[in-house]
């Protein structure tokens, strides 16, 4: 008999606690309705009479029409969750300012050159996104990119090795170097900052040693590496075909995903929103295709970069491995208790960072058609990290996408090219880029505090 009384008392307490929590959730949820689930069996109906069904505001189905967009935007603004919107707006402002100062900024030639120039740094930034998702940093990626260019040049030019094989060895070397850094960090417990700082110095010295006294090795202008940034698909059908293909795949993916969510009783986006998003993507994609065709055509470098972004985004968002990476960025201890092999994930992430650093180094070597002692130095490291952060990846871990690397590197490269068109000196370019990075970090910090206040971090 006493057991029954205890059970009833606990039921009443739990029901009361749920009622308080649900009131808060309903207050922050904004407009919209959620699909009802099957009613739960309650042992104490009297205590549950005043309770409100618990609904996560992030799962609310948004209202239809313009009012739905306004209410959702207000909810996200209060929760500090604006996604990539600030970056997109900033990029538009940057383009408008530089176009007003110089009418050549938005010319097909300049935009095409920006698209190709950003790929090397963008590839490195993709690897940085993986590391930042863990809440860590990798300071060695600049030097590793220089090592990959030196390896290709020495093996293919000095020793006459097949260039494709030399390219594979260079990329594999980057993966191994990253895994070594990950081993010292994850297995031996050394701070990632110290390990990768040591790697920055060590691999810079290694690159200089590989290049030898000459210091510069010119690549074959008709070779495989050189064509990474010099080859263009001149047929107009290539650019338009890729644009149409991307739009169709996006629509089908979104449509089928919404159908699966509907079938599972999970809130999904309405069809009119999917059509709107598809329309916006179509305008952007076709405009880019038109721009490329006004110059030399679709650059091979851009195609490779977009393919990498799609692949890595799929890995992070649609695979078990990606979910484990996000989990570690949220809480290492909780991930360990959930059975995740923390050491393996950390080592693999640093290996991925090293791999993309090597790939980025090959594109940079292709851009200048040479491997030299300045490769991987200067502002490359800071630009790669800045690109990931400016694009929207959090420095605190657990939040970001590889598409952030694209947005961030577009901002940085656009600023650099715009300032160069105005004849502004390099020191000023550094200061402006640093200011943009500082502003982004401040916004990230404020956003994180806002999300904590709203219970979303």
C-alpha atoms as one frame of an Amber mdcrd trajectory, in Angstrom:
protein
   0.000   0.000   0.000   2.860   2.382   0.822   4.442   1.600  -2.539   1.278
   2.726  -4.358   1.230   6.007  -2.431   4.874   6.656  -3.268   4.287   5.953
  -6.945   1.293   8.316  -7.028   3.297  11.042  -5.307   6.156  10.729  -7.809
   3.690  10.839 -10.700   2.243  14.072  -9.373   5.693  15.646  -8.977   6.775
  14.622 -12.468   3.544  15.860 -14.014   3.962  19.190 -12.247   7.559  19.488
 -13.459   6.524  18.782 -17.021   3.866  21.432 -16.852   6.418  24.138 -15.857
   8.853  23.123 -18.564   6.195  22.965 -21.226   4.936  26.430 -20.404   8.443
  27.794 -21.054   8.743  25.834 -24.313   5.393  27.042 -25.533   6.340  30.624
 -24.716   9.528  30.495 -26.817   8.143  28.400 -29.645   6.552  31.193 -31.638
   3.765  30.477 -34.080   3.062  27.098 -35.593   1.614  23.741 -34.683   3.207
  20.380 -34.179   1.873  16.994 -35.236   0.298  15.279 -32.212   1.692  11.990
 -30.979  -0.161   9.155 -29.281  -1.356  10.070 -25.761   0.686   8.638 -22.920
  -0.870   6.571 -20.124  -1.034   8.628 -16.913  -1.451   6.996 -13.486  -2.615
  10.246 -11.884  -5.175  11.898 -14.217  -6.067  14.589 -11.694  -2.460  15.806
 -11.511  -2.133  15.820 -15.298  -5.302  17.811 -16.002  -3.475  21.142 -16.087
  -0.326  19.847 -17.817   0.641  21.000 -21.315   2.064  18.614 -23.906   5.847
  19.040 -24.150   6.846  20.362 -27.552  10.395  21.273 -28.595  10.080  24.674
 -30.334  12.712  23.574 -32.847  10.316  20.913 -34.102   7.302  23.171 -34.582
   5.765  23.208 -38.033   5.982  26.774 -39.228   2.899  28.662 -40.254   2.169
  28.834 -43.949   2.777  32.026 -45.906   4.700  35.206 -45.175   3.609  35.319
 -41.518   5.256  31.936 -41.032   8.594  33.212 -42.266   8.328  36.293 -40.043
   7.467  34.272 -36.928  10.255  31.760 -37.540  12.787  34.524 -38.176  11.756
  36.177 -34.912  12.146  32.900 -33.034  15.593  32.291 -34.501  16.632  35.875
 -33.788  15.650  35.515 -30.128  17.529  32.212 -29.943  20.628  33.590 -31.682
  20.274  31.128 -34.561  20.620  33.037 -37.827  22.742  30.455 -39.648  24.614
  31.808 -42.666  22.366  34.830 -43.181  24.843  37.398 -41.759  27.610  36.060
 -44.004  25.434  36.191 -47.118  24.339  39.733 -46.307  27.951  40.711 -45.639
  29.075  39.236 -48.960  26.388  41.199 -50.807  27.479  44.405 -49.067  31.144
  43.736 -49.917  30.317  43.203 -53.588  28.158  46.336 -53.690  30.881  48.489
 -52.112  33.696  47.306 -54.372  31.503  47.479 -57.475  30.684  51.087 -56.659
  34.398  51.806 -56.323  35.454  49.884 -59.412  33.084  48.717 -62.151  35.411
  45.815 -63.003  34.847  44.043 -59.689  31.725  42.181 -60.828  33.067  41.533
 -64.314  33.035  37.929 -65.501  36.831  37.816 -65.644  37.335  39.068 -62.085
  34.637  36.827 -60.596  36.032  33.806 -62.432  39.529  34.601 -61.146  38.175
  34.936 -57.605  36.431  31.566 -57.937  39.638  29.815 -58.964  41.885  31.642
 -56.485  39.705  30.754 -53.502  39.828  26.987 -54.069  43.275  26.374 -52.535
  42.471  28.189 -49.294  38.929  26.812 -49.367  40.165  23.217 -49.449  42.310
  23.848 -46.389  39.349  25.530 -44.681  37.214  22.407 -45.222  39.689  20.428
 -43.108  39.704  23.199 -40.515  35.899  22.929 -40.235  36.255  19.290 -39.137
  38.779  20.280 -36.459  36.725  23.239 -35.230  33.696  20.979 -34.849  35.695
  19.207 -32.137  36.378  22.560 -30.485  40.100  22.234 -31.325  42.549  23.963
 -33.698  45.215  22.936 -36.221  48.029  25.423 -36.798  50.047  23.131 -39.061
  47.813  23.104 -42.153  49.736  25.887 -43.894  53.050  24.080 -43.617  51.447
  20.760 -44.585  50.071  22.359 -47.742  53.576  23.529 -48.612  54.962  20.038
 -48.031  52.471  18.489 -50.467  53.466  20.922 -53.233  57.150  20.258 -52.592
  56.659  16.478 -52.690  54.845  16.629 -56.033  57.460  18.924 -57.542  60.448
  16.880 -56.368  58.996  13.498 -57.326  57.567  14.486 -60.723  60.097  17.062
 -61.914  63.374  16.197 -60.190  62.986  12.401 -60.151  60.736  11.980 -63.194
  57.957  10.060 -61.418  54.519   9.828 -63.002  52.716  12.988 -61.937  49.476
  11.241 -61.007  51.365   8.883 -58.696  53.283  11.810 -57.196  49.974  13.568
 -56.566  48.552  10.535 -54.741  51.690  10.253 -52.601  51.480  13.939 -51.691
  47.844  13.651 -50.579  48.574  10.443 -48.654  51.485  12.206 -46.951  49.104
  14.906 -45.751  46.785  12.269 -44.301  49.670  10.574 -42.460  50.997  13.879
 -41.119  47.551  14.771 -39.806  47.208  11.351 -38.181  50.565  11.854 -36.433
  49.333  15.139 -34.983  46.101  13.453 -33.932  48.020  10.637 -32.226  50.043
  13.022 -30.049  46.875  14.945 -29.179  44.319  12.175 -28.726  46.472   9.282
 -27.542  49.224  10.983 -25.549  47.119  13.885 -24.306  49.306  16.734 -25.558
  47.395  19.997 -26.211  46.352  20.303 -29.836  47.591  23.899 -29.954  51.112
  22.879 -28.909  51.221  19.786 -31.128  50.145  21.580 -34.284  52.340  24.605
 -33.522  55.294  22.227 -33.342  54.052  20.674 -36.585  53.936  24.100 -38.225
  57.644  24.604 -37.522  58.739  21.028 -38.213  56.969  20.632 -41.553  58.073
  24.082 -42.675  61.670  22.989 -42.116  60.950  19.670 -43.832  59.570  21.502
 -46.886  62.700  23.656 -47.134  64.848  20.542 -46.838  62.925  18.776 -49.609
  63.155  21.736 -51.982  66.901  21.953 -51.473  69.235  24.886 -52.054  67.455
  26.069 -55.194  64.278  26.695 -53.234  61.980  26.755 -56.262  60.904  23.977
 -58.630  58.760  24.902 -61.617  55.958  22.514 -62.543  55.126  21.332 -66.043
  52.671  23.920 -67.388  50.828  21.156 -69.249  50.958  18.657 -66.406  48.185
  17.302 -64.227  48.822  19.590 -61.254  49.059  22.721 -63.393  45.729  21.951
 -65.049  43.941  21.907 -61.695  43.592  25.689 -61.971  44.173  26.295 -65.678
  41.667  23.893 -67.225  38.225  25.243 -68.160  35.227  23.450 -69.643  34.742
  25.832 -72.546  31.479  24.288 -73.800  28.604  26.442 -72.496  26.584  23.282
 -71.896  28.997  22.234 -69.131  28.244  25.176 -66.823  24.516  25.220 -67.514
  24.318  21.444 -67.261  25.997  21.439 -63.860  23.675  24.207 -62.653  20.532
  22.359 -63.766  21.814  19.090 -62.314  22.478  20.730 -58.937  18.999  22.292
 -58.846  17.236  19.037 -59.767  19.191  17.027 -57.193  18.480  19.615 -54.505
  14.747  19.579 -55.205  14.463  15.796 -55.333  16.509  15.400 -52.162  14.423
  17.972 -50.276  11.120  16.627 -51.603  11.876  12.998 -50.753  13.201  13.976
 -47.336   9.979  15.837 -46.570   7.920  12.827 -47.675   9.903  10.548 -45.360
   9.395  12.949 -42.467   5.659  13.157 -43.178   5.411   9.372 -43.289   7.193
   9.154 -39.937   4.956  11.800 -38.388   7.834  14.269 -38.048   7.331  17.985
 -38.854   8.614  18.860 -42.337   8.913  21.859 -44.610   5.838  22.702 -46.708
   6.076  22.176 -50.457   5.893  25.885 -51.242   9.010  26.524 -49.141  10.858
  23.734 -50.924   9.902  25.277 -54.249  11.031  28.704 -53.043  14.416  27.390
 -51.911  14.818  25.538 -55.199  13.975  28.701 -57.111  16.569  30.747 -55.218
  19.205  28.074 -55.854  18.266  27.983 -59.547  18.722  31.744 -59.894  22.131
  31.663 -58.176  23.352  28.572 -60.067  22.256  29.772 -63.499  23.676  33.246
 -62.857  27.020  31.681 -61.937  26.915  29.499 -65.060  26.177  32.551 -67.211
  29.072  34.429 -65.612  31.544  31.586 -66.194  30.501  31.265 -69.836  31.169
  34.963 -70.380  34.862  34.380 -69.712  36.631  31.049 -70.339  33.971  28.613
 -69.210  33.483  26.459 -66.132  36.760  26.076 -64.154  37.793  22.548 -63.225
  38.930  23.855 -59.826  35.409  25.045 -58.984  33.893  21.704 -59.989  36.315
  19.798 -57.760  35.705  22.173 -54.847  31.919  21.876 -55.102  32.185  18.080
 -55.286  34.301  18.078 -52.126  31.784  20.292 -50.318  28.870  18.039 -51.264
  30.748  14.898 -50.209  31.980  16.257 -46.881  28.577  17.767 -46.064  27.000
  14.361 -46.667  29.565  12.707 -44.396  28.954  15.154 -41.559  25.163  15.321
 -41.757  24.129  11.888 -43.030  26.563   9.358 -41.578  27.224   7.887 -38.153
  30.776   9.187 -38.311  29.542  12.754 -38.792  27.192  12.485 -35.835  30.084
  11.290 -33.682  32.159  14.321 -34.698  29.335  16.661 -33.671  28.850  14.709
 -30.451  32.497  15.174 -29.470  32.191  18.889 -30.134  29.242  19.003 -27.755
  30.717  16.985 -24.882  33.724  14.678 -24.874  32.761  12.979 -21.632  29.174
  12.353 -22.745  30.466  10.941 -26.030  32.834   8.608 -24.215  30.030   7.356
 -21.978  27.884   6.810 -25.062  30.467   4.347 -26.362  32.152   6.555 -28.979
  35.835   5.844 -29.554  37.017   9.361 -28.802  40.663   8.676 -29.655  39.845
   7.201 -33.065  37.515  10.060 -34.036  40.058  12.682 -32.990  42.900  11.044
 -34.888  40.722  10.619 -37.981  39.617  14.274 -37.896  43.206  15.500 -37.808
  44.026  13.088 -40.615  41.177  14.600 -42.648  42.531  18.085 -41.907  45.974
  17.018 -43.127  44.470  15.489 -46.258  42.624  18.647 -47.236  45.669  20.750
 -46.375  47.641  18.667 -48.882  44.909  19.003 -51.513  44.779  22.759 -50.955
  48.558  22.917 -51.296  48.335  21.254 -54.703  45.829  23.865 -55.917  48.044
  26.666 -54.602  51.092  25.161 -56.341  49.010  24.835 -59.500  48.030  28.510
 -59.292  51.676  29.666 -59.380  52.883  26.655 -61.437  55.701  26.050 -58.957
  56.675  24.868 -55.502  58.796  27.350 -53.596  60.003  28.245 -50.121  57.158
  30.687 -49.490  54.493  28.013 -49.982  52.307  27.548 -46.918  53.638  30.682
 -45.223  52.370  34.244 -44.959  48.668  34.678 -44.303  47.552  31.290 -45.661
  47.005  29.674 -42.259  45.092  32.634 -40.875  42.986  32.923 -44.037  42.025
  29.246 -43.864  40.995  29.474 -40.210  39.266  32.800 -40.815  37.340  31.352
 -43.762  35.907  28.563 -41.626  34.999  30.913 -38.768  33.661  33.757 -40.915
  31.535  31.247 -42.814  29.717  30.304 -39.607  31.643  27.450 -37.956  31.820
  27.968 -34.199  35.179  28.187 -32.449  33.571  26.476 -29.460  32.808  23.239
 -31.304  29.653  21.374 -32.222  28.258  23.837 -34.767  29.140  24.289 -38.426
  29.029  22.835 -41.919  31.626  22.439 -44.620  29.615  24.865 -46.771  30.751
  27.493 -44.266  34.212  27.173 -45.804  32.800  28.250 -49.166  31.047  31.324
 -47.777  34.020  32.336 -45.651  36.628  31.989 -48.356  34.389  33.917 -50.755
  34.310  36.800 -48.269  38.082  36.798 -47.725  39.043  36.423 -51.386  36.517
  39.066 -52.452  37.999  41.515 -49.951  41.524  40.764 -51.155  40.672  41.172
 -54.839  38.567  44.258 -54.195  41.356  45.948 -52.258  43.881  44.922 -54.913
  41.743  46.574 -57.606  41.835  49.759 -55.541  45.608  49.530 -55.246  45.490
  49.278 -51.444  48.706  48.005 -49.873  49.066  44.553 -48.318  49.381  45.818
 -44.711  45.963  47.449 -44.986  44.532  44.241 -46.447  45.807  42.325 -43.412
  44.244  44.822 -41.016  40.871  44.756 -42.764  40.812  40.948 -42.889  41.752
  40.850 -39.202  38.937  43.250 -38.381  36.424  41.091 -40.226  37.653  38.003
 -38.362  37.412  39.766 -34.990  33.869  40.889 -35.741  32.923  37.336 -36.680
  34.397  35.880 -33.471  32.550  38.465 -31.387  29.285  37.609 -33.159  29.953
  33.908 -32.568  30.522  34.517 -28.857  27.401  36.654 -28.490  25.368  34.100
 -30.444  26.538  31.305 -28.177  25.539  33.254 -25.058  22.145  34.002 -26.584
  21.618  30.341 -27.401  22.515  29.354 -23.837  19.990  31.848 -22.520  17.368
  30.393 -24.869  18.295  26.838 -23.838  19.617  25.877 -27.290  23.336  25.484
 -26.603
